[in-house]
Amino acid sequence: MSIDNVGIVGAGTMGNGIAQVCALHGLPVTLVDISETALAKGLASVVGSLDRLIKKGTIGPADKDAALARIRTSTSYDDLKDAPLVIEAAPENLELKIRILRQLDGLLAPEAIIASNTSSISITQLAAVTARAERVVGMHFFNPVPVMALVEIIRGLQTSDATHDAVRELALKLGKTPITVKNAPGFVVNRLLVPMINEAFFVLAEGLASPEDIDAGMKLGCNHPIGPLALADLIGLDVCLAVMNVFFAEFNDSKYRPCPLLKEMVAAGRLGRKTGRGVYTYA
Ligand code: 3HC
C-alpha cells in the first residue's frame, strides 16, 4: 500500500507540525481532533510556521497556499478510514493512546499502518491492543517539527520489516533523517535528553543557580541551542513529566524519579510555552 496521504490524530504541537511537514511535501493530510477549537488552534500554528518559512525565503506564498489546501480537518475518525497511514499524536497518556489505537484498528483497512508519535510509551504495548501488531510502529518527530531533522523509527517487538521500511521511506520523503531504534522506554533521544532536563529542575530546586544561568551554562558550555529549562518550556513540562514517569515505572530505578519541582509546576498548570508560563513567562 503506497503512502499517498496521511491521517493524523491530534492537532496539538506535534500533530500540527507533522501535518505541516507532510502537506509541504505534497501529501494530502486529514487532521483529526476532538474539537473544532483544537483544530483551529492547530491550523493557526501551521499558518504561523509557514509564514516564518516565507519570511526566511525557504518557501514562497504559493507553497503556503498549496500546503494549506492539502490539510483537511475533521472531528470524525470516519474521515481517516481511507488513509494508508495514520500517525497518532495525542497527549502522552497510555489509556488515551490505547483507546485511539483500538478505534483506528477497527476503522482502517487491514493493510494500513498505524504509527505513534509517542515520546516514551511502549510501541510493543500499543501494538498489542490492535489486531495488526506487525503494522504498528513508532514515528517519533521532534519539536519544532518543521525545523528538527530527526525522526526516530521505533520497532515494536512485532513490527514487520515492510512497515519499518515504509515509514522510513516516508520520513526521507519528508526531508527528515530517520534513525531506527528498538522499542524501550524513551527510545534513544528522550532516554538521554529528558533525564538531563529533569536534573536541571533539581539544580534549580536546590537553588544552585538562576534559570537563566543554568540555561546559559548549557548553551555556552556545551553548545546546546537552548538551555534545558527553556527546552522544557518548548517541549511542555507535562510531556517531560510524563516521560520521567514512564522511565521511573518501567526501569524501577530511583535515578529516574521526577523532580518534585517539575511535578509542582505541572500541577500549577505551568506547562511551558503552550500555556504562556513554565519556568519562564511568554508574551
Ligand atoms: N516553524 C518554522 N520555523 C521555525 C519554527 C517553527 N515552528 N521555530 C523556529 N523556526 C526557525 C526560525 O524561523 C529560525 O530560522 P532561521 O535561523 O533560518 O532564521 C530558526 O528556526 C531559529 O529560530 P529562532 O531564531 O526563533 O530561535 P532559536 O535560534 O532559538 O531556534 C529552535 C529555535 C530551532 C527551537 C532552537 O532553539 C533549537 O533547536 N532548540 C532545541 C530544540 C530541541 O532540542 N528539540 C527537541 C525537543 S525533544 C522532542 O521534541 C521530543 C519529544 O518527544 C519530547
PDB file of N, CA and C and ligand atoms in Angstrom, residues 14 20 45 48-50 52-53 56 58 92 117-120 140-148 189-190 193-194 197 219 225-226 231 234-235 239-240 243 273, ligand 1:
ATOM      1  N   MET A  14       2.731  18.702  18.244  1.00  0.00           N
ATOM      2  CA  MET A  14       3.381  17.729  17.369  1.00  0.00           C
ATOM      3  C   MET A  14       2.501  17.408  16.149  1.00  0.00           C
ATOM      4  N   GLN A  20       1.901  19.856   8.880  1.00  0.00           N
ATOM      5  CA  GLN A  20       2.539  20.873   8.033  1.00  0.00           C
ATOM      6  C   GLN A  20       3.624  20.270   7.153  1.00  0.00           C
ATOM      7  N   SER A  45      -1.415  27.546  14.083  1.00  0.00           N
ATOM      8  CA  SER A  45       0.005  27.315  14.332  1.00  0.00           C
ATOM      9  C   SER A  45       0.726  26.961  13.027  1.00  0.00           C
ATOM     10  N   GLY A  48       1.195  30.169  11.097  1.00  0.00           N
ATOM     11  CA  GLY A  48       2.291  30.964  11.685  1.00  0.00           C
ATOM     12  C   GLY A  48       3.646  30.411  11.280  1.00  0.00           C
ATOM     13  N   SER A  49       3.767  29.091  11.319  1.00  0.00           N
ATOM     14  CA  SER A  49       5.045  28.463  10.979  1.00  0.00           C
ATOM     15  C   SER A  49       5.355  28.616   9.490  1.00  0.00           C
ATOM     16  N   LEU A  50       4.324  28.466   8.637  1.00  0.00           N
ATOM     17  CA  LEU A  50       4.540  28.651   7.186  1.00  0.00           C
ATOM     18  C   LEU A  50       4.952  30.093   6.896  1.00  0.00           C
ATOM     19  N   ARG A  52       6.673  31.993   8.848  1.00  0.00           N
ATOM     20  CA  ARG A  52       8.092  32.108   9.216  1.00  0.00           C
ATOM     21  C   ARG A  52       8.970  31.593   8.080  1.00  0.00           C
ATOM     22  N   LEU A  53       8.538  30.479   7.468  1.00  0.00           N
ATOM     23  CA  LEU A  53       9.325  29.896   6.375  1.00  0.00           C
ATOM     24  C   LEU A  53       9.331  30.818   5.150  1.00  0.00           C
ATOM     25  N   LYS A  56      11.720  33.645   5.819  1.00  0.00           N
ATOM     26  CA  LYS A  56      13.102  33.167   5.666  1.00  0.00           C
ATOM     27  C   LYS A  56      13.471  32.940   4.211  1.00  0.00           C
ATOM     28  N   THR A  58      12.467  30.248   2.607  1.00  0.00           N
ATOM     29  CA  THR A  58      12.531  28.794   2.382  1.00  0.00           C
ATOM     30  C   THR A  58      11.416  28.341   1.446  1.00  0.00           C
ATOM     31  N   GLU A  92       0.340  12.529  25.853  1.00  0.00           N
ATOM     32  CA  GLU A  92       1.157  11.396  26.314  1.00  0.00           C
ATOM     33  C   GLU A  92       0.486  10.669  27.479  1.00  0.00           C
ATOM     34  N   ASN A 117       3.418   8.753  17.569  1.00  0.00           N
ATOM     35  CA  ASN A 117       4.463   9.749  17.812  1.00  0.00           C
ATOM     36  C   ASN A 117       4.784   9.826  19.314  1.00  0.00           C
ATOM     37  N   THR A 118       4.448   8.765  20.044  1.00  0.00           N
ATOM     38  CA  THR A 118       4.679   8.811  21.492  1.00  0.00           C
ATOM     39  C   THR A 118       6.129   9.168  21.834  1.00  0.00           C
ATOM     40  N   SER A 119       6.301   9.867  22.954  1.00  0.00           N
ATOM     41  CA  SER A 119       7.632  10.278  23.428  1.00  0.00           C
ATOM     42  C   SER A 119       8.311   9.167  24.207  1.00  0.00           C
ATOM     43  N   SER A 120       7.526   8.238  24.749  1.00  0.00           N
ATOM     44  CA  SER A 120       8.148   7.260  25.661  1.00  0.00           C
ATOM     45  C   SER A 120       7.354   5.971  25.850  1.00  0.00           C
ATOM     46  N   HIS A 140       8.684   8.961  15.725  1.00  0.00           N
ATOM     47  CA  HIS A 140       8.855   9.998  16.747  1.00  0.00           C
ATOM     48  C   HIS A 140       9.524  11.228  16.154  1.00  0.00           C
ATOM     49  N   PHE A 141       8.720  12.266  16.002  1.00  0.00           N
ATOM     50  CA  PHE A 141       9.204  13.544  15.470  1.00  0.00           C
ATOM     51  C   PHE A 141       9.683  14.420  16.635  1.00  0.00           C
ATOM     52  N   PHE A 142      10.384  15.495  16.319  1.00  0.00           N
ATOM     53  CA  PHE A 142      10.948  16.385  17.344  1.00  0.00           C
ATOM     54  C   PHE A 142      10.447  17.804  17.150  1.00  0.00           C
ATOM     55  N   ASN A 143      10.334  18.479  18.229  1.00  0.00           N
ATOM     56  CA  ASN A 143       9.713  19.799  18.304  1.00  0.00           C
ATOM     57  C   ASN A 143      10.771  20.907  18.218  1.00  0.00           C
ATOM     58  N   PRO A 144      10.622  21.909  17.356  1.00  0.00           N
ATOM     59  CA  PRO A 144       9.548  22.127  16.388  1.00  0.00           C
ATOM     60  C   PRO A 144       9.713  21.240  15.141  1.00  0.00           C
ATOM     61  N   VAL A 145       8.653  20.519  14.810  1.00  0.00           N
ATOM     62  CA  VAL A 145       8.721  19.519  13.734  1.00  0.00           C
ATOM     63  C   VAL A 145       9.219  20.112  12.407  1.00  0.00           C
ATOM     64  N   PRO A 146       8.783  21.325  12.020  1.00  0.00           N
ATOM     65  CA  PRO A 146       9.245  21.829  10.723  1.00  0.00           C
ATOM     66  C   PRO A 146      10.756  22.099  10.696  1.00  0.00           C
ATOM     67  N   VAL A 147      11.373  22.226  11.866  1.00  0.00           N
ATOM     68  CA  VAL A 147      12.788  22.604  11.921  1.00  0.00           C
ATOM     69  C   VAL A 147      13.700  21.404  12.202  1.00  0.00           C
ATOM     70  N   MET A 148      13.250  20.482  13.031  1.00  0.00           N
ATOM     71  CA  MET A 148      14.141  19.430  13.508  1.00  0.00           C
ATOM     72  C   MET A 148      14.260  18.303  12.472  1.00  0.00           C
ATOM     73  N   VAL A 189      16.591   9.118  22.024  1.00  0.00           N
ATOM     74  CA  VAL A 189      16.822  10.553  22.275  1.00  0.00           C
ATOM     75  C   VAL A 189      16.238  10.981  23.623  1.00  0.00           C
ATOM     76  N   ASN A 190      14.986  10.629  23.880  1.00  0.00           N
ATOM     77  CA  ASN A 190      14.394  11.064  25.154  1.00  0.00           C
ATOM     78  C   ASN A 190      15.020  10.364  26.358  1.00  0.00           C
ATOM     79  N   LEU A 193      17.856  12.767  26.768  1.00  0.00           N
ATOM     80  CA  LEU A 193      17.511  14.185  26.901  1.00  0.00           C
ATOM     81  C   LEU A 193      16.692  14.492  28.155  1.00  0.00           C
ATOM     82  N   VAL A 194      15.640  13.720  28.390  1.00  0.00           N
ATOM     83  CA  VAL A 194      14.684  14.106  29.435  1.00  0.00           C
ATOM     84  C   VAL A 194      15.279  13.958  30.853  1.00  0.00           C
ATOM     85  N   ILE A 197      17.025  17.150  31.445  1.00  0.00           N
ATOM     86  CA  ILE A 197      16.089  18.233  31.760  1.00  0.00           C
ATOM     87  C   ILE A 197      15.608  18.095  33.207  1.00  0.00           C
ATOM     88  N   LYS A 219      24.077  26.275  27.297  1.00  0.00           N
ATOM     89  CA  LYS A 219      24.206  26.856  25.944  1.00  0.00           C
ATOM     90  C   LYS A 219      25.675  27.144  25.641  1.00  0.00           C
ATOM     91  N   PRO A 225      21.595  24.476  21.637  1.00  0.00           N
ATOM     92  CA  PRO A 225      20.954  25.664  21.047  1.00  0.00           C
ATOM     93  C   PRO A 225      20.134  26.461  22.052  1.00  0.00           C
ATOM     94  N   ILE A 226      19.487  25.777  22.986  1.00  0.00           N
ATOM     95  CA  ILE A 226      18.821  26.445  24.099  1.00  0.00           C
ATOM     96  C   ILE A 226      19.099  25.632  25.361  1.00  0.00           C
ATOM     97  N   LEU A 231      14.198  24.542  27.063  1.00  0.00           N
ATOM     98  CA  LEU A 231      13.763  23.412  26.232  1.00  0.00           C
ATOM     99  C   LEU A 231      12.556  22.716  26.859  1.00  0.00           C
ATOM    100  N   LEU A 234       9.652  24.543  25.896  1.00  0.00           N
ATOM    101  CA  LEU A 234       9.306  24.298  24.492  1.00  0.00           C
ATOM    102  C   LEU A 234       8.607  22.939  24.323  1.00  0.00           C
ATOM    103  N   ILE A 235       9.144  21.929  24.976  1.00  0.00           N
ATOM    104  CA  ILE A 235       8.570  20.571  24.859  1.00  0.00           C
ATOM    105  C   ILE A 235       7.218  20.506  25.566  1.00  0.00           C
ATOM    106  N   VAL A 239       4.760  17.008  29.275  1.00  0.00           N
ATOM    107  CA  VAL A 239       5.341  15.925  28.472  1.00  0.00           C
ATOM    108  C   VAL A 239       6.616  15.410  29.163  1.00  0.00           C
ATOM    109  N   CYS A 240       7.449  16.342  29.641  1.00  0.00           N
ATOM    110  CA  CYS A 240       8.684  15.931  30.339  1.00  0.00           C
ATOM    111  C   CYS A 240       8.341  15.062  31.547  1.00  0.00           C
ATOM    112  N   VAL A 243       7.152  11.590  30.528  1.00  0.00           N
ATOM    113  CA  VAL A 243       8.277  10.738  30.109  1.00  0.00           C
ATOM    114  C   VAL A 243       9.031  10.226  31.343  1.00  0.00           C
ATOM    115  N   ARG A 273       5.634  26.999  27.130  1.00  0.00           N
ATOM    116  CA  ARG A 273       5.186  27.970  26.112  1.00  0.00           C
ATOM    117  C   ARG A 273       3.698  27.850  25.809  1.00  0.00           C
TER     118      ARG A 273
HETATM  119  N1  3HC B   1       8.314  26.737  12.203  1.00  0.00           N
HETATM  120  C1  3HC B   1       9.151  27.164  11.254  1.00  0.00           C
HETATM  121  N2  3HC B   1      10.378  27.664  11.522  1.00  0.00           N
HETATM  122  C2  3HC B   1      10.752  27.759  12.813  1.00  0.00           C
HETATM  123  C3  3HC B   1       9.906  27.336  13.873  1.00  0.00           C
HETATM  124  C4  3HC B   1       8.641  26.800  13.521  1.00  0.00           C
HETATM  125  N3  3HC B   1       7.776  26.358  14.443  1.00  0.00           N
HETATM  126  N4  3HC B   1      10.557  27.531  15.043  1.00  0.00           N
HETATM  127  C5  3HC B   1      11.755  28.045  14.739  1.00  0.00           C
HETATM  128  N5  3HC B   1      11.874  28.189  13.389  1.00  0.00           N
HETATM  129  C6  3HC B   1      13.029  28.665  12.651  1.00  0.00           C
HETATM  130  C7  3HC B   1      13.175  30.152  12.695  1.00  0.00           C
HETATM  131  O1  3HC B   1      12.451  30.787  11.678  1.00  0.00           O
HETATM  132  C8  3HC B   1      14.672  30.342  12.550  1.00  0.00           C
HETATM  133  O2  3HC B   1      15.080  30.234  11.211  1.00  0.00           O
HETATM  134  P1  3HC B   1      16.442  30.922  10.685  1.00  0.00           P
HETATM  135  O3  3HC B   1      17.528  30.593  11.662  1.00  0.00           O
HETATM  136  O4  3HC B   1      16.669  30.307   9.347  1.00  0.00           O
HETATM  137  O5  3HC B   1      16.114  32.365  10.660  1.00  0.00           O
HETATM  138  C9  3HC B   1      15.248  29.130  13.255  1.00  0.00           C
HETATM  139  O6  3HC B   1      14.198  28.147  13.294  1.00  0.00           O
HETATM  140  C10 3HC B   1      15.694  29.505  14.615  1.00  0.00           C
HETATM  141  O7  3HC B   1      14.591  30.093  15.315  1.00  0.00           O
HETATM  142  P2  3HC B   1      14.692  31.356  16.258  1.00  0.00           P
HETATM  143  O8  3HC B   1      15.728  32.302  15.739  1.00  0.00           O
HETATM  144  O9  3HC B   1      13.320  31.860  16.506  1.00  0.00           O
HETATM  145  O10 3HC B   1      15.122  30.799  17.659  1.00  0.00           O
HETATM  146  P3  3HC B   1      16.323  29.867  18.014  1.00  0.00           P
HETATM  147  O11 3HC B   1      17.557  30.237  17.293  1.00  0.00           O
HETATM  148  O12 3HC B   1      16.334  29.774  19.491  1.00  0.00           O
HETATM  149  O13 3HC B   1      15.863  28.464  17.427  1.00  0.00           O
HETATM  150  C11 3HC B   1      14.952  26.373  17.867  1.00  0.00           C
HETATM  151  C12 3HC B   1      14.691  27.851  17.841  1.00  0.00           C
HETATM  152  C13 3HC B   1      15.110  25.843  16.451  1.00  0.00           C
HETATM  153  C14 3HC B   1      13.729  25.746  18.514  1.00  0.00           C
HETATM  154  C15 3HC B   1      16.260  26.103  18.678  1.00  0.00           C
HETATM  155  O14 3HC B   1      16.175  26.770  19.890  1.00  0.00           O
HETATM  156  C16 3HC B   1      16.500  24.658  18.933  1.00  0.00           C
HETATM  157  O15 3HC B   1      16.967  23.919  18.090  1.00  0.00           O
HETATM  158  N6  3HC B   1      16.183  24.216  20.164  1.00  0.00           N
HETATM  159  C17 3HC B   1      16.291  22.838  20.556  1.00  0.00           C
HETATM  160  C18 3HC B   1      15.093  22.096  20.076  1.00  0.00           C
HETATM  161  C19 3HC B   1      15.102  20.672  20.520  1.00  0.00           C
HETATM  162  O16 3HC B   1      16.010  20.171  21.166  1.00  0.00           O
HETATM  163  N7  3HC B   1      14.024  19.972  20.182  1.00  0.00           N
HETATM  164  C20 3HC B   1      13.854  18.607  20.558  1.00  0.00           C
HETATM  165  C21 3HC B   1      12.941  18.557  21.735  1.00  0.00           C
HETATM  166  S1  3HC B   1      12.683  16.904  22.271  1.00  0.00           S
HETATM  167  C22 3HC B   1      11.326  16.415  21.448  1.00  0.00           C
HETATM  168  O17 3HC B   1      10.700  17.145  20.713  1.00  0.00           O
HETATM  169  C23 3HC B   1      10.883  15.014  21.689  1.00  0.00           C
HETATM  170  C24 3HC B   1       9.635  14.942  22.487  1.00  0.00           C
HETATM  171  O18 3HC B   1       9.189  13.613  22.488  1.00  0.00           O
HETATM  172  C25 3HC B   1       9.804  15.413  23.901  1.00  0.00           C
END
